[in-house]
Short mmCIF file of C-alpha atoms and ligand atoms in Angstrom, two decimals:
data_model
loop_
_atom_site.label_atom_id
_atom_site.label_comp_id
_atom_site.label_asym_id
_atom_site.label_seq_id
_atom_site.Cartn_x
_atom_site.Cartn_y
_atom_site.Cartn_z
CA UNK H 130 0.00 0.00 0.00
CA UNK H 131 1.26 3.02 -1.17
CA UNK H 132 1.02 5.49 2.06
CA UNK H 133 2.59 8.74 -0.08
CA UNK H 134 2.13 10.00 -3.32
CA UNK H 135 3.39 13.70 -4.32
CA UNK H 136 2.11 15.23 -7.36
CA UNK H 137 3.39 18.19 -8.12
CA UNK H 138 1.05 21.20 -9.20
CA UNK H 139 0.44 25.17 -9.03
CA UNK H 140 -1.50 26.62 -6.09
CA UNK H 141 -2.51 24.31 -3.38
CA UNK H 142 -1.61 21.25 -1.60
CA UNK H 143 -4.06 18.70 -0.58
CA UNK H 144 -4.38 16.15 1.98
CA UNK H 145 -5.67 13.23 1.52
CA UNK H 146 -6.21 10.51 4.22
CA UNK H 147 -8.34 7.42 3.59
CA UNK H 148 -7.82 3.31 4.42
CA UNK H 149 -9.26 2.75 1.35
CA UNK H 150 -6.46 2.90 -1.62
CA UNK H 151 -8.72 2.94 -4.50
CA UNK H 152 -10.95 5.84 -2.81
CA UNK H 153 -7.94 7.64 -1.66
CA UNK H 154 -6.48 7.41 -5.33
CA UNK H 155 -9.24 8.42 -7.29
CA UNK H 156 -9.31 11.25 -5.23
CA UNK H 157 -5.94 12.38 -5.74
CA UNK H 158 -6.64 11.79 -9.78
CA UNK H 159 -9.26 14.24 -9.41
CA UNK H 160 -7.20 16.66 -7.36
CA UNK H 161 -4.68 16.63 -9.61
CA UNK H 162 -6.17 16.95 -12.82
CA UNK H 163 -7.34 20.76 -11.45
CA UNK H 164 -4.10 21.23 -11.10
CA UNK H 165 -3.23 20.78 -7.04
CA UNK H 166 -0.82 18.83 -5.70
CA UNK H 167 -1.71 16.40 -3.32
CA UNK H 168 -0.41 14.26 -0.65
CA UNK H 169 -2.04 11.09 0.67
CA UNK H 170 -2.06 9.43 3.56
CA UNK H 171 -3.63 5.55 4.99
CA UNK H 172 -4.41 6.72 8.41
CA UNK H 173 -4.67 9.79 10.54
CA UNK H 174 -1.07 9.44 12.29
CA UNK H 175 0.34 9.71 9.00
CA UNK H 176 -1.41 12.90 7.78
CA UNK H 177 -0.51 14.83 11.42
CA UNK H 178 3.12 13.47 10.21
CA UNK H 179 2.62 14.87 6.29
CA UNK H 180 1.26 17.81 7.59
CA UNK H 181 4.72 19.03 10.61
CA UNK H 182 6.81 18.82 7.09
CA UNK H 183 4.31 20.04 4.20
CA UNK H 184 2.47 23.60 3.61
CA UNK H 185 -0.79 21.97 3.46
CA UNK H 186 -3.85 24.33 2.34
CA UNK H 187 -6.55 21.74 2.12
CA UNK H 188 -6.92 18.80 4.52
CA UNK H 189 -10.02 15.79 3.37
CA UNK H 190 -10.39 12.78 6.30
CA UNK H 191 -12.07 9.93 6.36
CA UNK H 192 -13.59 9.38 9.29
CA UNK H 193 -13.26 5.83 9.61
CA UNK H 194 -9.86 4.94 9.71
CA UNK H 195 -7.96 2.13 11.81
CA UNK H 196 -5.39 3.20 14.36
CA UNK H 197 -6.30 6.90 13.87
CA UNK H 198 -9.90 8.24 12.64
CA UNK H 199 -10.68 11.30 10.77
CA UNK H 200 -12.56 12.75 13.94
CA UNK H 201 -9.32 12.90 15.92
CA UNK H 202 -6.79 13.80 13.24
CA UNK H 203 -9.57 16.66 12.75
CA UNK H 204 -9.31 17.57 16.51
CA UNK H 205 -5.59 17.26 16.99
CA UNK H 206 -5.36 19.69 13.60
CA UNK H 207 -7.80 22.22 14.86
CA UNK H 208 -5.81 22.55 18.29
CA UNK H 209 -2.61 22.67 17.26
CA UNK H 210 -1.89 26.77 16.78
CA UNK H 211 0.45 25.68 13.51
CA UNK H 212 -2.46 23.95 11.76
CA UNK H 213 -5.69 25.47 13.41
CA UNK H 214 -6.73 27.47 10.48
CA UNK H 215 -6.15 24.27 8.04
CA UNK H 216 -9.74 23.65 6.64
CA UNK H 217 -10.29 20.15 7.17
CA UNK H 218 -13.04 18.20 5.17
CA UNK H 219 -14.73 15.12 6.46
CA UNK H 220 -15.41 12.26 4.49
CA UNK H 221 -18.51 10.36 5.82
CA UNK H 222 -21.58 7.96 5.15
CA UNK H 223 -24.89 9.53 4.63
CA UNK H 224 -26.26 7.90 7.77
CA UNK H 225 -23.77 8.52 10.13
CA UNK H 226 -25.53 11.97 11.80
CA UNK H 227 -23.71 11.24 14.78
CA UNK H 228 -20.26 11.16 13.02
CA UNK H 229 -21.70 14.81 11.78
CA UNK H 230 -22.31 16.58 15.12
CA UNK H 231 -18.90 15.02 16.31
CA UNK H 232 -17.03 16.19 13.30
CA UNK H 233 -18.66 20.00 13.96
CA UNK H 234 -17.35 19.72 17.78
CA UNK H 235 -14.14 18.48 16.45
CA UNK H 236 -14.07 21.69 14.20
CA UNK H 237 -14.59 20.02 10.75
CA UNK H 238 -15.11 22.82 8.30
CA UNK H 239 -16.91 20.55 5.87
CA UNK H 240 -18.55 17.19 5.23
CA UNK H 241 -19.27 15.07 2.45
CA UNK H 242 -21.12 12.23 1.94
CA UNK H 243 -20.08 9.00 0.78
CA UNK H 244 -20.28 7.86 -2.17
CA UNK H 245 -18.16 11.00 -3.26
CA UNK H 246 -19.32 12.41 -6.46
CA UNK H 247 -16.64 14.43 -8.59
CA UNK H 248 -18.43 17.59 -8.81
CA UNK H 249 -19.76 18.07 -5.44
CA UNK H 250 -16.33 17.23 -4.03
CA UNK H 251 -14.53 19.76 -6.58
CA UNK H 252 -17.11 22.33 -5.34
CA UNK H 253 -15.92 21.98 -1.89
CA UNK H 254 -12.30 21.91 -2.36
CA UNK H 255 -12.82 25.39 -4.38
CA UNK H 256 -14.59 26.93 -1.89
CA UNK H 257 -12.73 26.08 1.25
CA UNK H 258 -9.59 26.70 -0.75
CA UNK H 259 -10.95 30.62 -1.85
CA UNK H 260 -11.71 30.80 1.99
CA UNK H 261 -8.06 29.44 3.23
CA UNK H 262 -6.51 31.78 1.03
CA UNK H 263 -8.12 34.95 2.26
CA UNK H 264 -7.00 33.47 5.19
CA UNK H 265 -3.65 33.56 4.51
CA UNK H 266 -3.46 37.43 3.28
CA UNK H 267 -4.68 38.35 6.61
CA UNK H 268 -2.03 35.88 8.78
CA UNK H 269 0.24 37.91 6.31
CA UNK H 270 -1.02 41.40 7.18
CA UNK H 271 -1.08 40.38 10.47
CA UNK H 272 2.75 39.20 10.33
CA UNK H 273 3.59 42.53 8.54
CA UNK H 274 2.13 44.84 11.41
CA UNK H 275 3.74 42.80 14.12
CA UNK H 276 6.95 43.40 12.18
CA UNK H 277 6.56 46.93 11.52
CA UNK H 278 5.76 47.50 15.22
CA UNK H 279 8.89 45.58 16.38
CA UNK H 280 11.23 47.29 13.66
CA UNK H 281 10.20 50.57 15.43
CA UNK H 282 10.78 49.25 18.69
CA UNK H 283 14.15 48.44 17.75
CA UNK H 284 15.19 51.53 16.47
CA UNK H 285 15.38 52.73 20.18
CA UNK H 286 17.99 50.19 22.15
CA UNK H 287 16.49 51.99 25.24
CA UNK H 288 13.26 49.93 24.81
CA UNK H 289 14.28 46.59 23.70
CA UNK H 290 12.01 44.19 24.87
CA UNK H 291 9.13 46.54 26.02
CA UNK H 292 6.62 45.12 23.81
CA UNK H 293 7.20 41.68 24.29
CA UNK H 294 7.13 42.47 28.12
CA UNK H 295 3.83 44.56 27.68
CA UNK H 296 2.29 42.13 25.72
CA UNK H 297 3.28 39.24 28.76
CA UNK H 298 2.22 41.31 31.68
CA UNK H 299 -1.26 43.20 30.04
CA UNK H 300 -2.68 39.75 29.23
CA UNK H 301 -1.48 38.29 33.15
CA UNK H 302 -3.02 41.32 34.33
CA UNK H 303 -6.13 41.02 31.81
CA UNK H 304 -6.39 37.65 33.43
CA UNK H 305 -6.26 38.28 36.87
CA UNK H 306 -9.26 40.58 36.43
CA UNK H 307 -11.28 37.63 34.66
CA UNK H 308 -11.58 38.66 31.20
CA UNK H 309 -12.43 36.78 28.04
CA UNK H 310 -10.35 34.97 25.86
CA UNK H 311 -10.53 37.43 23.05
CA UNK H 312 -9.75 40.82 25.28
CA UNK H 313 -6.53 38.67 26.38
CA UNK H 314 -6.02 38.22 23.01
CA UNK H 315 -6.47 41.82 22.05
CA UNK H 316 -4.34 42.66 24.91
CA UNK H 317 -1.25 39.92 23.58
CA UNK H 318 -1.37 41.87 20.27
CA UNK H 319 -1.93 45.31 21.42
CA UNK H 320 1.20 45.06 24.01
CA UNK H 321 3.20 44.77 20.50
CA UNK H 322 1.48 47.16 18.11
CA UNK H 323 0.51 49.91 20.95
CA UNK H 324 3.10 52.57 19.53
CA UNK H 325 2.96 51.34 15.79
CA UNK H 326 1.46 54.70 14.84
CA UNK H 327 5.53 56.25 16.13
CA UNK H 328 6.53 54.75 12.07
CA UNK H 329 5.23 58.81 11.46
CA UNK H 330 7.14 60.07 13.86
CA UNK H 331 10.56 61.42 12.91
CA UNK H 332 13.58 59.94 14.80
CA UNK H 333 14.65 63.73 16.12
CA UNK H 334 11.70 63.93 18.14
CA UNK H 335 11.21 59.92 19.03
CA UNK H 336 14.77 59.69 20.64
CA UNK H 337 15.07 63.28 21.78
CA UNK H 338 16.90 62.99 24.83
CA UNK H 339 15.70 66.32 26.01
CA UNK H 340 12.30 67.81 26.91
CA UNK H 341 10.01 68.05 23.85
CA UNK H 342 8.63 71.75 22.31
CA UNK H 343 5.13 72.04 22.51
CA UNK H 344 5.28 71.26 18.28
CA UNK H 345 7.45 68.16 18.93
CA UNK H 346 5.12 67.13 21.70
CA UNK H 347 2.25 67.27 19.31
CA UNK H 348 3.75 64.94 16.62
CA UNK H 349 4.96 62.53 19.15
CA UNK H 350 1.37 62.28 20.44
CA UNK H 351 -0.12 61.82 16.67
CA UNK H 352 0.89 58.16 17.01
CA UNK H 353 -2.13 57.20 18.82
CA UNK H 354 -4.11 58.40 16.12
CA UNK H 355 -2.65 56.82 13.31
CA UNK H 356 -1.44 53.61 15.10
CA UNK H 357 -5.53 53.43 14.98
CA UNK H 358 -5.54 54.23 11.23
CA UNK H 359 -3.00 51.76 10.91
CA UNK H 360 -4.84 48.76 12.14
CA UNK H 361 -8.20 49.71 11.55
CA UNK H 362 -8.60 47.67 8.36
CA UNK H 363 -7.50 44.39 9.96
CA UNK H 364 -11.03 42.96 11.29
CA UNK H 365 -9.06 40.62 13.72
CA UNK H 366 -7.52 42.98 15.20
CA UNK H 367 -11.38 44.92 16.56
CA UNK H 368 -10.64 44.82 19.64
CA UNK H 369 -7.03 46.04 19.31
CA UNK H 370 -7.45 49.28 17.54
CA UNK H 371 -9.43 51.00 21.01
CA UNK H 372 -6.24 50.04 22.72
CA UNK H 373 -3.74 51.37 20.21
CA UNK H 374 -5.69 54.88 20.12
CA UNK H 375 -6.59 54.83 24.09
CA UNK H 376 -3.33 54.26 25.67
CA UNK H 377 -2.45 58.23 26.73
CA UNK H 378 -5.64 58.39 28.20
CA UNK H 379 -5.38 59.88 32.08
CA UNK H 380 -8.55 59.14 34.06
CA UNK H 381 -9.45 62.72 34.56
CA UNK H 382 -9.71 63.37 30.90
CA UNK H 383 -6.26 65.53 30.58
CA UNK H 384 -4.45 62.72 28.24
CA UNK H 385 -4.66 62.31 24.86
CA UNK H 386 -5.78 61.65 22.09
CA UNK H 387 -9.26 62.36 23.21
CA UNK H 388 -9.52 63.89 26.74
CA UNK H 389 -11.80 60.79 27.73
CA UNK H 390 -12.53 60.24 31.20
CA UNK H 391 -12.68 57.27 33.68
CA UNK H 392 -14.99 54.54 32.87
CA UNK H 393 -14.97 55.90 28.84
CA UNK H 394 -11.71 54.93 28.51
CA UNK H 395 -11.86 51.01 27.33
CA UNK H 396 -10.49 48.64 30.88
CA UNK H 397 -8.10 46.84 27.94
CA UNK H 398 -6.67 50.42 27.23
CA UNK H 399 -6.36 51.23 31.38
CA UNK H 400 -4.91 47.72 31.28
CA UNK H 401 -2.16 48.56 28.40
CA UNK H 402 -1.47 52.14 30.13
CA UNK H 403 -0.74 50.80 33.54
CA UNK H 404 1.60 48.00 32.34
CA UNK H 405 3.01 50.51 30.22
CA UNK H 406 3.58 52.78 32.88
CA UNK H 407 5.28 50.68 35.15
CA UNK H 408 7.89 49.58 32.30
CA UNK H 409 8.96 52.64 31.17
CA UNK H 410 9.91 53.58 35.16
CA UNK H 411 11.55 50.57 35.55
CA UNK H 412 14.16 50.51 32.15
CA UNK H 413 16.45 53.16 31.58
CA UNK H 414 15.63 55.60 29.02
CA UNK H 415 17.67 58.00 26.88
CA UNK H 416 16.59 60.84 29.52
CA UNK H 417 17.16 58.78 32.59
CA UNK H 418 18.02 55.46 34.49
CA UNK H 419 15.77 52.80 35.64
CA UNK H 420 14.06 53.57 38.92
CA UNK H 421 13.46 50.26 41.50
CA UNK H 422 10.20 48.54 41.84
CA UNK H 423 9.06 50.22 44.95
CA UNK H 424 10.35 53.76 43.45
CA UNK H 425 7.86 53.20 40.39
CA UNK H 426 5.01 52.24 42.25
CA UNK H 427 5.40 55.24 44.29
CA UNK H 428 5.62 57.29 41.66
CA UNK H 429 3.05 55.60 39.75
CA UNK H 430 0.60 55.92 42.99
CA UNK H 431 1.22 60.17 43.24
CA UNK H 432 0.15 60.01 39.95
CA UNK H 433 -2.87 58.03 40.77
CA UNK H 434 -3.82 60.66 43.20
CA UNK H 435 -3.27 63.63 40.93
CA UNK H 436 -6.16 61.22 39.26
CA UNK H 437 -4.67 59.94 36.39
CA UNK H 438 -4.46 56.53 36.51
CA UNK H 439 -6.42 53.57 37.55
CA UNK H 440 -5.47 52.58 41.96
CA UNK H 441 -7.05 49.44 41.49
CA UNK H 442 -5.08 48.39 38.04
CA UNK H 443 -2.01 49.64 39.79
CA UNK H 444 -2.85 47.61 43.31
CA UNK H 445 -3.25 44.44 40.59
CA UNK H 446 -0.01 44.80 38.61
CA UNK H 447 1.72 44.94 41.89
CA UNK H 448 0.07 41.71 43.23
CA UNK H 449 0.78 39.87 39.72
CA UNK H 450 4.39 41.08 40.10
CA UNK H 451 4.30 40.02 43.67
CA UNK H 452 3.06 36.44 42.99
CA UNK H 453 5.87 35.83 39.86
FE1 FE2 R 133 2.39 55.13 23.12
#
């Protein structure tokens, strides 16, 4: 039994894993003649072992196979962060409804029904191959903001690592308070693209080692504004892009961009801004050393008198620093 076949093609690579060797092949022959190259596979263990060492776009189980089935190659595919957004196709008989609603919890994109027709197959293929390709320009847009932000972080040696450690402590934080999986999320990503909008800002005024002119001042502040612009087209990053233009906010409406006050300013933003805080006290800067722990939070708590920040954010970053 042949357990690999490569065929090379143009655009996409299929997957194909089925027991049954004539199935499996005919298949592939009608894979191939549109053009996509396709890989097959006897049993699920093999296609999670075809898919660590192949760019896979497309990925069609059977769902009765020995040693592995399709159901839990599907699973182990959809929670693997590599392979999650792999659409995965299962193949299945008519009157198994039960295989159905286990393929849907297992995340199965797609079913369809044995025996497999050509055309209604091709159709599916097509349109969960338009769908993983859109897919793929965003993971790309994605990768090029995340870039972009780090390249400007780099820029300044004063404030290497600040996003990474932003992005750490404003999700542990987020999570402390009990908030859902997507605001942590938001938080992860905003922690790195929070001061993308300073790619406007000239260098003069971003490493400045003096006190900024009123003029410079107002540039330097503009990144809020178009760090917003910046991500605003990404739909995955929603919940990012009130963090990226909230982050000067001061609780009695006297930061910027916006002059918003207490509760209107987003928690994920207060979250950002406290973390934030605390890591730019505690790393030297071109203007100054790094202050100590207990130096910043007493700094950091004058300031939350003179009502600009959040006491209880502040009271929880110290506890989370506390307990690590
Ligand atoms: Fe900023």
């Amino acid at each position: 039994m042949k357990k690999m076949l490569q065929s090379d093609t143009r655009s996409a690579c299929v997957l194909v894993a089925d027991d049954n060797e004539d199935q499996r092949e005919l298949i592939a022959e009608w894979l191939q003649q549109l053009g996509h190259r396709v890989l097959q596979a006897s049993d699920g263990d093999i296609a999670l072992e075809l898919l660590k060492d192949n760019e896979v776009d497309l990925a069609l189980l059977d769902v009765m196979m020995p040693i592995r089935t399709g159901l839990s190659t599907c699973e182990a595919i959809k929670s693997d962060a590599r392979t999650c957004l792999l659409p995965v196709v299962l193949v299945t008989t008519l009157q198994d409804v039960d295989d159905r609603i286990l393929g849907i919890e297992a995340g199965a994109d797609d079913f369809i029904t044995k025996p497999v027709s050509k055309d209604e197959l091709l159709a599916h293929v097509r349109s969960l191959l338009r769908i993983k390709f859109v897919t793929d320009e965003l993971e790309s847009a994605e990768t090029v903001i995340f870039s972009l932000a780090l390249a400007i972080e780099a820029k300044d040696p004063y404030t290497e690592g600040h996003c990474q450690r932003l992005s750490k402590y404003s999700e542990a934080l987020g999570k402390k308070l009990g908030l859902a999986d997507d605001q942590l999320l938001a938080l992860r990503r905003a922690g790195i693209v929070h001061d993308i909008g300073k790619v406007t800002v000239p260098d003069s005024i971003l490493m400045k080692p003096g006190p900024l002119t009123p003029e410079e001042r107002k540039v330097m502040e503009s990144h809020t504004v178009t760090g917003e612009k910046i991500c605003l087209p990404l739909k995955s990053f929603r919940l990012v892009t009130p963090i990226v233009r909230w982050h000067h906010e001061k609780l009695n409406g006297t930061g910027y961009p916006d002059g918003l006050k207490g509760d209107q300013i987003p928690l994920t933003a207060r979250i950002l801004t406290t973390v934030d805080l605390y890591d730019a006290m505690t790393t030297d800067r071109s203007y100054r050393k790094a202050m100590s722990i207990e130096d910043a939070f007493a700094q950091i708590r004058k300031e939350v008198d003179k009502g600009w920040w959040d006491a209880a954010l502040v009271d929880g970053l110290e506890a989370l620093l506390a307990d690590s």
